[in-house]
XYZ file of C-alpha atoms in Angstrom:
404
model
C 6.094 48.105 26.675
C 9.331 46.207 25.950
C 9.063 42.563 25.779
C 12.920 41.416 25.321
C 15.553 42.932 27.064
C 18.740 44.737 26.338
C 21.126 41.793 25.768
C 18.177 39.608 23.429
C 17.762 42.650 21.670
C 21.581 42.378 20.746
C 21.210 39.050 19.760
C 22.383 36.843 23.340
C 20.862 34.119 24.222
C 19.404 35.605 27.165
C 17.757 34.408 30.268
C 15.689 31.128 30.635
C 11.920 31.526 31.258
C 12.247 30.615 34.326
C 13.514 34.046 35.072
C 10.892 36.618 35.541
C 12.634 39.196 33.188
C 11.986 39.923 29.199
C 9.728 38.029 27.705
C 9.780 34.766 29.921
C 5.505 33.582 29.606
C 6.254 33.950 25.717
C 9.009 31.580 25.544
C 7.700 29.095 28.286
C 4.334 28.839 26.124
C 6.831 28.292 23.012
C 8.188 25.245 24.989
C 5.620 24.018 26.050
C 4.221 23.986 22.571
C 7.159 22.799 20.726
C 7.388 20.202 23.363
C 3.464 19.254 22.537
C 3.944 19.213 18.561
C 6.924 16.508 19.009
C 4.781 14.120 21.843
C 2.580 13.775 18.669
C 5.030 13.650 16.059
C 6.289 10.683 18.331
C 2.894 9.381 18.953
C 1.833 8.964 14.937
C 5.433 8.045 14.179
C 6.306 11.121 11.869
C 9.322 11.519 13.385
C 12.652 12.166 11.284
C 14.305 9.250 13.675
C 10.683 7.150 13.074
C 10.794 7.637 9.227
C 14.233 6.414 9.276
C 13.791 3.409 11.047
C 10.771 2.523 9.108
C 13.128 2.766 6.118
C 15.746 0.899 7.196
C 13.772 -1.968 8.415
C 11.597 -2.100 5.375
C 14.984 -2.004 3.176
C 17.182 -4.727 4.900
C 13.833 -7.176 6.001
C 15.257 -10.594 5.345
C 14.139 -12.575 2.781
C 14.801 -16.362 1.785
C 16.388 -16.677 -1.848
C 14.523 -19.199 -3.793
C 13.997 -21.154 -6.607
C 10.867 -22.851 -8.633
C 12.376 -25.642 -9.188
C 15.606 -27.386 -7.473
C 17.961 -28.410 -10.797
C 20.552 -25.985 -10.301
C 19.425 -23.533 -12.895
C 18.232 -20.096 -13.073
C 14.882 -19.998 -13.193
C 12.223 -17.000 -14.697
C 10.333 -16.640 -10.921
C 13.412 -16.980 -8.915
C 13.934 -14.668 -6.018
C 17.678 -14.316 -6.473
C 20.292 -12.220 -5.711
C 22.960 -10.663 -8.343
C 26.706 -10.705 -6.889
C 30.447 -9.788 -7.962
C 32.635 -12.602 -8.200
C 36.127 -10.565 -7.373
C 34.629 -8.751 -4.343
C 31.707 -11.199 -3.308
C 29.685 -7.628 -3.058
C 25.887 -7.894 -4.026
C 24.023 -5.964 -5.864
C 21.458 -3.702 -3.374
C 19.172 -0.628 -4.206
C 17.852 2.192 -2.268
C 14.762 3.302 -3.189
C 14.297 6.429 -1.396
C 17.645 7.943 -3.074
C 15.509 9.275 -6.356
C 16.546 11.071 -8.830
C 14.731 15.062 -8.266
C 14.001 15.545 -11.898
C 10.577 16.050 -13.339
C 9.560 13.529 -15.145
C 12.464 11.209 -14.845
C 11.867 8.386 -11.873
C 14.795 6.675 -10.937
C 16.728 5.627 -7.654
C 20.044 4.770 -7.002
C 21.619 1.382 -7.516
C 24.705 0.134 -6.388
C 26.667 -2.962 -4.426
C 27.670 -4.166 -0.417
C 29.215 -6.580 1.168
C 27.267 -6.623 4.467
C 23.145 -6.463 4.249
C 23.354 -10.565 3.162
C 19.760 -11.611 1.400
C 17.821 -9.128 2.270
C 14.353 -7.005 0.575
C 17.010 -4.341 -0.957
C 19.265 -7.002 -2.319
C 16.989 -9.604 -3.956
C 15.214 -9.359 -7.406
C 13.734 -11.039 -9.702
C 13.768 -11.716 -13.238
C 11.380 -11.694 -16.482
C 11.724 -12.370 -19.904
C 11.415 -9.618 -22.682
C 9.405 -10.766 -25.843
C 9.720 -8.036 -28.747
C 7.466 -6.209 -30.178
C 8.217 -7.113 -33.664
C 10.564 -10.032 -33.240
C 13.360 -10.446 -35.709
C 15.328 -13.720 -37.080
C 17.899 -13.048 -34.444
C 15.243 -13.059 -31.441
C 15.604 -16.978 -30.265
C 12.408 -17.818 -27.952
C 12.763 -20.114 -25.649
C 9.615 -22.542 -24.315
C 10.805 -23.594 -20.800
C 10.988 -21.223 -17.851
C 14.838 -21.710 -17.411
C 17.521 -18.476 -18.213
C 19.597 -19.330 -21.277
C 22.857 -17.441 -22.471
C 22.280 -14.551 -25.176
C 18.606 -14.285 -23.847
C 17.340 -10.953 -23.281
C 15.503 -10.353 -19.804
C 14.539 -7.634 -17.068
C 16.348 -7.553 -13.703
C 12.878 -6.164 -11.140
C 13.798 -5.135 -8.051
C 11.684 -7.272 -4.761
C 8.271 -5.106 -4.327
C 9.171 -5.726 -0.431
C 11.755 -2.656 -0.667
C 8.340 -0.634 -1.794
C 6.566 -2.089 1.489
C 4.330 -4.878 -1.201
C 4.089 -8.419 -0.656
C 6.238 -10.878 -3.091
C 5.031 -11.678 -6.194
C 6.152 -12.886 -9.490
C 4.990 -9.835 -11.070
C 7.038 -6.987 -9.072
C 4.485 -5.821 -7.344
C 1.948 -2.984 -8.795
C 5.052 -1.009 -9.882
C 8.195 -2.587 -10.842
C 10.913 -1.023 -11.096
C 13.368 -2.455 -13.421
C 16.951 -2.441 -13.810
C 18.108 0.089 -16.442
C 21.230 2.169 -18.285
C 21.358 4.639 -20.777
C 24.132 6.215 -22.813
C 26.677 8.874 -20.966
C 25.204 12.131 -21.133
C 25.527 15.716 -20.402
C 22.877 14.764 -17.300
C 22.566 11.417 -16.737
C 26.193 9.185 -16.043
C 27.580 7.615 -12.897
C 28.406 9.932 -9.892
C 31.990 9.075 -9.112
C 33.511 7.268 -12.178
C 31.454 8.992 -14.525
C 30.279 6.102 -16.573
C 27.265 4.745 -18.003
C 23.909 5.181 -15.368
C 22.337 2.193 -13.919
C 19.737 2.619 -11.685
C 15.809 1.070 -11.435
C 13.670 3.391 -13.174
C 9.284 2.077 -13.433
C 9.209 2.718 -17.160
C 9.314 -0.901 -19.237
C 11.278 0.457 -22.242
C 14.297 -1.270 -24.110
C 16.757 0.371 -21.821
C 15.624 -2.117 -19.264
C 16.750 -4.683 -21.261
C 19.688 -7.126 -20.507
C 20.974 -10.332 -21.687
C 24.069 -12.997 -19.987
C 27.006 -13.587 -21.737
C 29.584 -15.897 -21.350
C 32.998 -14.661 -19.840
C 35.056 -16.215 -22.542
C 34.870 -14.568 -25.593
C 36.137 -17.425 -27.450
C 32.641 -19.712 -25.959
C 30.109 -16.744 -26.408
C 29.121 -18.083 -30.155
C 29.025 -21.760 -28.425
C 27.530 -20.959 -25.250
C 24.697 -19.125 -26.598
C 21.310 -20.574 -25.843
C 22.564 -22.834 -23.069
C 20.749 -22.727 -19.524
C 22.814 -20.443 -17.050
C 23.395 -22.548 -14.173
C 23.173 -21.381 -10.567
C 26.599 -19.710 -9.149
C 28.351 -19.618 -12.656
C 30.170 -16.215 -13.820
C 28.870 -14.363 -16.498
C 28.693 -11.091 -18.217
C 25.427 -8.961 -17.786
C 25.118 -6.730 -21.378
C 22.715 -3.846 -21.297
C 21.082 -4.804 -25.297
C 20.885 -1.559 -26.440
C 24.521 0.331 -25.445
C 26.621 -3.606 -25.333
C 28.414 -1.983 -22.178
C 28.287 -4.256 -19.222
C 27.696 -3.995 -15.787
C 30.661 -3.484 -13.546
C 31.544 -3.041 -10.356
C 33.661 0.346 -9.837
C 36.365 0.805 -7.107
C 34.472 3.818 -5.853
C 32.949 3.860 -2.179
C 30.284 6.199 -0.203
C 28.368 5.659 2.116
C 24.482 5.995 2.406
C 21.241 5.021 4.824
C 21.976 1.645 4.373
C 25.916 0.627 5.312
C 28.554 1.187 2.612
C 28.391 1.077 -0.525
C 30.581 0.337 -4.022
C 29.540 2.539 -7.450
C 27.865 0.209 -10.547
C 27.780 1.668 -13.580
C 27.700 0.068 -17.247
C 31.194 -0.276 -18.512
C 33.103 -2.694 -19.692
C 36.084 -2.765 -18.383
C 38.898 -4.673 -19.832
C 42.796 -4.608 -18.309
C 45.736 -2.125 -19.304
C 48.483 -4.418 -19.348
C 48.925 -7.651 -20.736
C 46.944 -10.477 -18.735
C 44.681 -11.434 -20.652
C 47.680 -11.617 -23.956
C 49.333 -13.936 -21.422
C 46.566 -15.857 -20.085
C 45.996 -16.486 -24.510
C 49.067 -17.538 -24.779
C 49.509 -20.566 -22.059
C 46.886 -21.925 -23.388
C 47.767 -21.828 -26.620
C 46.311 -19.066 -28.917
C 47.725 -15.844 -30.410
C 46.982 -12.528 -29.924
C 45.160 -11.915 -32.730
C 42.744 -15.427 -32.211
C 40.652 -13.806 -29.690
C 38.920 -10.329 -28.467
C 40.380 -9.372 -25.426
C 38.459 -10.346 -22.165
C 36.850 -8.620 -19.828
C 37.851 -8.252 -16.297
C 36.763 -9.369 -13.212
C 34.615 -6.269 -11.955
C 32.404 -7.222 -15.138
C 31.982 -10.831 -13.414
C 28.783 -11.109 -12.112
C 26.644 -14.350 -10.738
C 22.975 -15.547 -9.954
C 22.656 -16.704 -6.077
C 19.492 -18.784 -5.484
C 18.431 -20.582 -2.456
C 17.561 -24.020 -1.597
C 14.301 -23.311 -0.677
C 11.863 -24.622 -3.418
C 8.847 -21.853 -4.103
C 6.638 -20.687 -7.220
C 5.614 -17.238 -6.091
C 1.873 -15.699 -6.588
C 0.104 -13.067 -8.874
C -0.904 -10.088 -6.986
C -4.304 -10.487 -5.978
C -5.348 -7.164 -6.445
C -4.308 -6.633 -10.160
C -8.066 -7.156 -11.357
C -8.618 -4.746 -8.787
C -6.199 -2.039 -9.955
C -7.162 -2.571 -13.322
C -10.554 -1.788 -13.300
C -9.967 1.036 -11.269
C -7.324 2.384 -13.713
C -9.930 1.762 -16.642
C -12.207 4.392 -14.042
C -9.841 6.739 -14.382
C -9.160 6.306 -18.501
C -12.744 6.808 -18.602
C -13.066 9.840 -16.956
C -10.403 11.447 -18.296
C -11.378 10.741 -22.033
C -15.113 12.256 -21.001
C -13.133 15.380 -20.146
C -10.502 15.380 -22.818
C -10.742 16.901 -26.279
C -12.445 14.513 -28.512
C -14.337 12.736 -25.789
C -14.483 9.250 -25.275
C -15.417 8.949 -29.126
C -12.063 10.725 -30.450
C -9.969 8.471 -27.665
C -11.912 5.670 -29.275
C -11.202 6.571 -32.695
C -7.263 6.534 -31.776
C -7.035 3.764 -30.108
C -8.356 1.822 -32.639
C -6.517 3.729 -35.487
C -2.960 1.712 -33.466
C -4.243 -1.629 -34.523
C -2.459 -1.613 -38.277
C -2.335 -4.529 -39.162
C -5.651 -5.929 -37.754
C -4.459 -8.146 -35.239
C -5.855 -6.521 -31.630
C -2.123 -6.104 -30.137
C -0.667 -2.650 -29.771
C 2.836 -1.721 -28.296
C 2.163 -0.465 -24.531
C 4.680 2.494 -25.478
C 2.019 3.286 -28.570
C -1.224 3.176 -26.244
C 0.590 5.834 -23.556
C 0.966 8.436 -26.395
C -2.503 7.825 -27.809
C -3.728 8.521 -23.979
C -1.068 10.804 -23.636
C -3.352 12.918 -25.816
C -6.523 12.592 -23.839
C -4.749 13.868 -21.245
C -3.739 10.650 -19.302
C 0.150 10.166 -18.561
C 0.794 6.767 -17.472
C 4.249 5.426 -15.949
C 5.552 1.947 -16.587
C 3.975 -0.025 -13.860
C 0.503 1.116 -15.172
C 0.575 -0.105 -18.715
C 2.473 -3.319 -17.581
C -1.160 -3.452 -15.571
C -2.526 -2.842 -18.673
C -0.792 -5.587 -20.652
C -1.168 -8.178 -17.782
C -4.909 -7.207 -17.467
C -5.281 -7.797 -21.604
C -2.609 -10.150 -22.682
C -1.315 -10.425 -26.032
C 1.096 -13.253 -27.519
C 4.018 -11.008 -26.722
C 4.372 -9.170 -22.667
C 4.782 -5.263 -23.587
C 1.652 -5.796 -25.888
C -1.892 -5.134 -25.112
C -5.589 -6.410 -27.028
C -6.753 -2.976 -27.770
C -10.117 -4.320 -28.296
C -10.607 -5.803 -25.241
C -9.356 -2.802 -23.890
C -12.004 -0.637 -25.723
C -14.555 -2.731 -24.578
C -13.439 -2.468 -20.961
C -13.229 1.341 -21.346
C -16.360 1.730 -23.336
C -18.253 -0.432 -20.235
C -16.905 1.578 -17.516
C -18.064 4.984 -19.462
C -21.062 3.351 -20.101
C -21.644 2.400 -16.305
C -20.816 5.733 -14.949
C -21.824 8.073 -17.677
C-alpha cells in the first residue's frame, strides 16, 4: 500500500494531517512527538533559547568593583576592571567563544562600551614570582601594583558560574599573547593573539609601564595609582595591548578587536608634542598612542576577598586520581616516585609546576593550568608556580597507601 501521495512523492509539501489522505496518522504522531520532546526540553531548561539566557545572565551578572584597601592604589586582590582611555571601552571576555583546537584552550577576549562592571568585565590580578629569579627581578613586600612589575590579569570565576575568590576560582584563566603565527594571530587586524587561556605559563605574563618613555627608567617601581594611564607589556614578545578600530558583534552586545601591538602614529605628533616642550627628535623613543592607553578602575567599596573553600577538597581528590593513574601507568607508583624525586636538583623540595606536568605527563596524567596551580597552592613553595615535591610524595604515597 502507498503511504504518501502523488504530489509528496514529488517533493510538495502536501496536505496537513488533518486531512484523511497520504500518510496523515504518521505525521500527526510525528507532531505530537516533536511537540512532546520540546515540553521537556522546556521543562529541564535545555533549550537553545534557555542555554542562551543562562549565558547571558551568567556573563553580564553585576558585580561591585573593589578594593582591599581605600588609598587610591592598585591593589594584588582587587576586583577591577581594565579600560581604554581614548574610547572609555572596557576590557570584557566571552568564555563560551573557545578556540576548537585540540589541545589548545582559549576563548576570545576583546573590549565594549556598554555591559558597565559586570562578571565578563572584571578581573583580578596576581603577582608572578620566577622560577629562578634573576638580578633584574625586583620583589616587592607590600600587596600594592608597582610600575615594571610583572603580574597575571585572571579573569572573575563568576563568568565560569564560581563564587569570587582571590584565587580565580578552581580554574583561572589568565590573560595571555603569543607571537603572530601561521595559526594563532588576531581575527580582523591580524596582530598578536590575546585571549584567556587556563595554562600558567610565561605567556601569561604582563607588566605596567609608564606612557612616557622619557619617565619609564624613573617611574619604575612606583605604586600604580587608581585611574592613571599606563602601558600593559606582554614580558615575553614587549608588544602591548591595544585597542584595534575593528568591530563585530557577538552574544554579548558589540564588540572592539584587542590584540598585542604597539601601535605608535604615522605622522609627526608625537615629533611635535617633543618639541613644545622642549626636546629633540633624537632625545626620546617615540611614544605610543592612545589605543595602547589602558587604566585600572576600582571601586569604593572596601573588601579582602576569600580562598575557595573547597581547594583542600579538590586537592585531595586530584591526589586520588595521581594515585590511580601511577598504579596503572608504566613504572607504577614506584617509577612515578622515582621521577618525581629525580626534579628536585638541587635538594631544596621546590620543583617548577611546568616540570611536575611532564614527569606525570609520563604516567599518563595530563594536567591543565588550573590543576597544578591547585597543586602549588595545596604545597606552597617560596615562589607561586613552585611546588614541595616532598610533601607532594607524601600526599601521593598516603592516598596509594589508603586505597591500594
Amino acid at each position: 500500500m502507498q503511504y504518501y501521495t502523488k504530489q509528496q512523492l514529488q517533493g510538495a509539501g502536501g496536505y496537513s494531517p488533518g486531512v484523511r489522505v497520504g500518510n496523515w496518522n504518521e505525521e500527526a504522531n510525528m507532531q505530537e512527538t516533536k511537540l512532546k520532546e520540546l515540553l521537556l526540553k522546556q521543562q529541564e531548561g535545555s533549550l537553545k533559547l534557555n542555554i542562551f539566557q543562562q549565558r547571558v545572565a551568567i556573563a553580564l551578572q553585576p558585580v561591585n568593583c573593589s578594593t582591599i584597601r581605600n588609598d587610591g592604589l592598585i591593589h594584588f586582590g582587587d576586583v577591577l576592571q581594565l579600560a581604554n582611555v581614548g574610547a572609555a571601552a572596557f576590557l570584557t571576555c566571552d568564555i563560551e567563544d573557545r578556540d576548537t583546537r585540540v589541545g589548545d584552550f582559549s576563548c576570545t577576549v576583546s573590549a565594549t562600551v556598554s555591559n558597565g562592571s559586570v562578571a565578563c568585565s572584571t578581573f583580578l590580578i596576581a603577582k608572578y614570582s620566577p622560577a629562578q629569579p634573576s638580578i633584574c627581578d625586583r620583589e616587592y613586600s607590600d600587596d600594592a601594583l608597582h610600575y615594571g612589575q610583572k603580574l597575571r590579569i585572571i579573569a572573575n570565576p563568576m563568568v565560569q558560574g564560581e563564587t569570587l575568590d582571590g584565587l580565580g576560582g578552581s580554574r583561572p584563566l589568565y590573560l595571555y599573547s603569543r607571537p603572530v603565527g601561521t595559526t594563532h594571530f588576531a581575527k580582523f587586524s591580524r596582530h598578536q593573539l590575546v585571549a584567556l587561556t587556563d595554562r600558567a605559563s610565561y605567556d601569561t605574563v604582563w607588566q605596567v609601564v609608564a606612557v612616557d618613555p622619557g619617565q619609564r627608567g624613573v617611574s619604575e617601581g612606583v605604586q600604580v595609582m587608581a585611574g592613571a594611564p599606563f602601558l600593559l607589556q606582554h614580558c615575553a614578545t614587549k608588544q602591548d595591548l591595544c585597542l584595534e578600530n575593528h568591530s563585530f558583534v557577538n552574544d554579548l552586545g558589540s564588540q572592539l578587536e584587542v590584540s598585542a601591538h604597539s601601535s605608535f602614529s604615522k605622522g609627526q605628533k608625537s615629533v611635535c608634542d617633543m618639541e613644545r616642550m622642549g626636546r629633540t627628535q633624537g632625545q626620546l623613543d617615540k611614544a605610543e598612542g592612545e589605543p595602547n592607553h589602558w587604566t585600572f578602575l576600582t571601586g569604593n567599596t572596601v573588601a579582602t576577598l576569600p580562598m575557595t573553600s573547597d581547594q583542600g577538597e579538590g586537592a585531595q581528590a586530584l591526589i586520588k586520581i595521581i594515585a590511580q593513574s601511577a598504579d596503572a601507568g608504566p613504572g607504577g607508583w614506584v617509577g612515578l616516585k622515582r621521577k618525581l624525586l629525580h626534579l628536585d636538583v638541587d635538594g631544596s623540595g621546590a620543583v617548577n609546576a611546568e616540570d611536575l606536568s611532564i614527569a606525570l605527563r609520563h604516567a599518563g596524567l595530563c594536567l591543565n593550568g588550573g590543576e597544578l596551580q591547585l597543586l602549588a597552592r595545596q604545597w606552597p613553595t617560596v615562589h607561586s608556580d613552585q611546588v614541595d615535591v616532598l610533601a607532594l610524595v607524601q600526599a601521593i604515597e598516603k592516598a596509594f597507601c589508603t586505597d591500594y
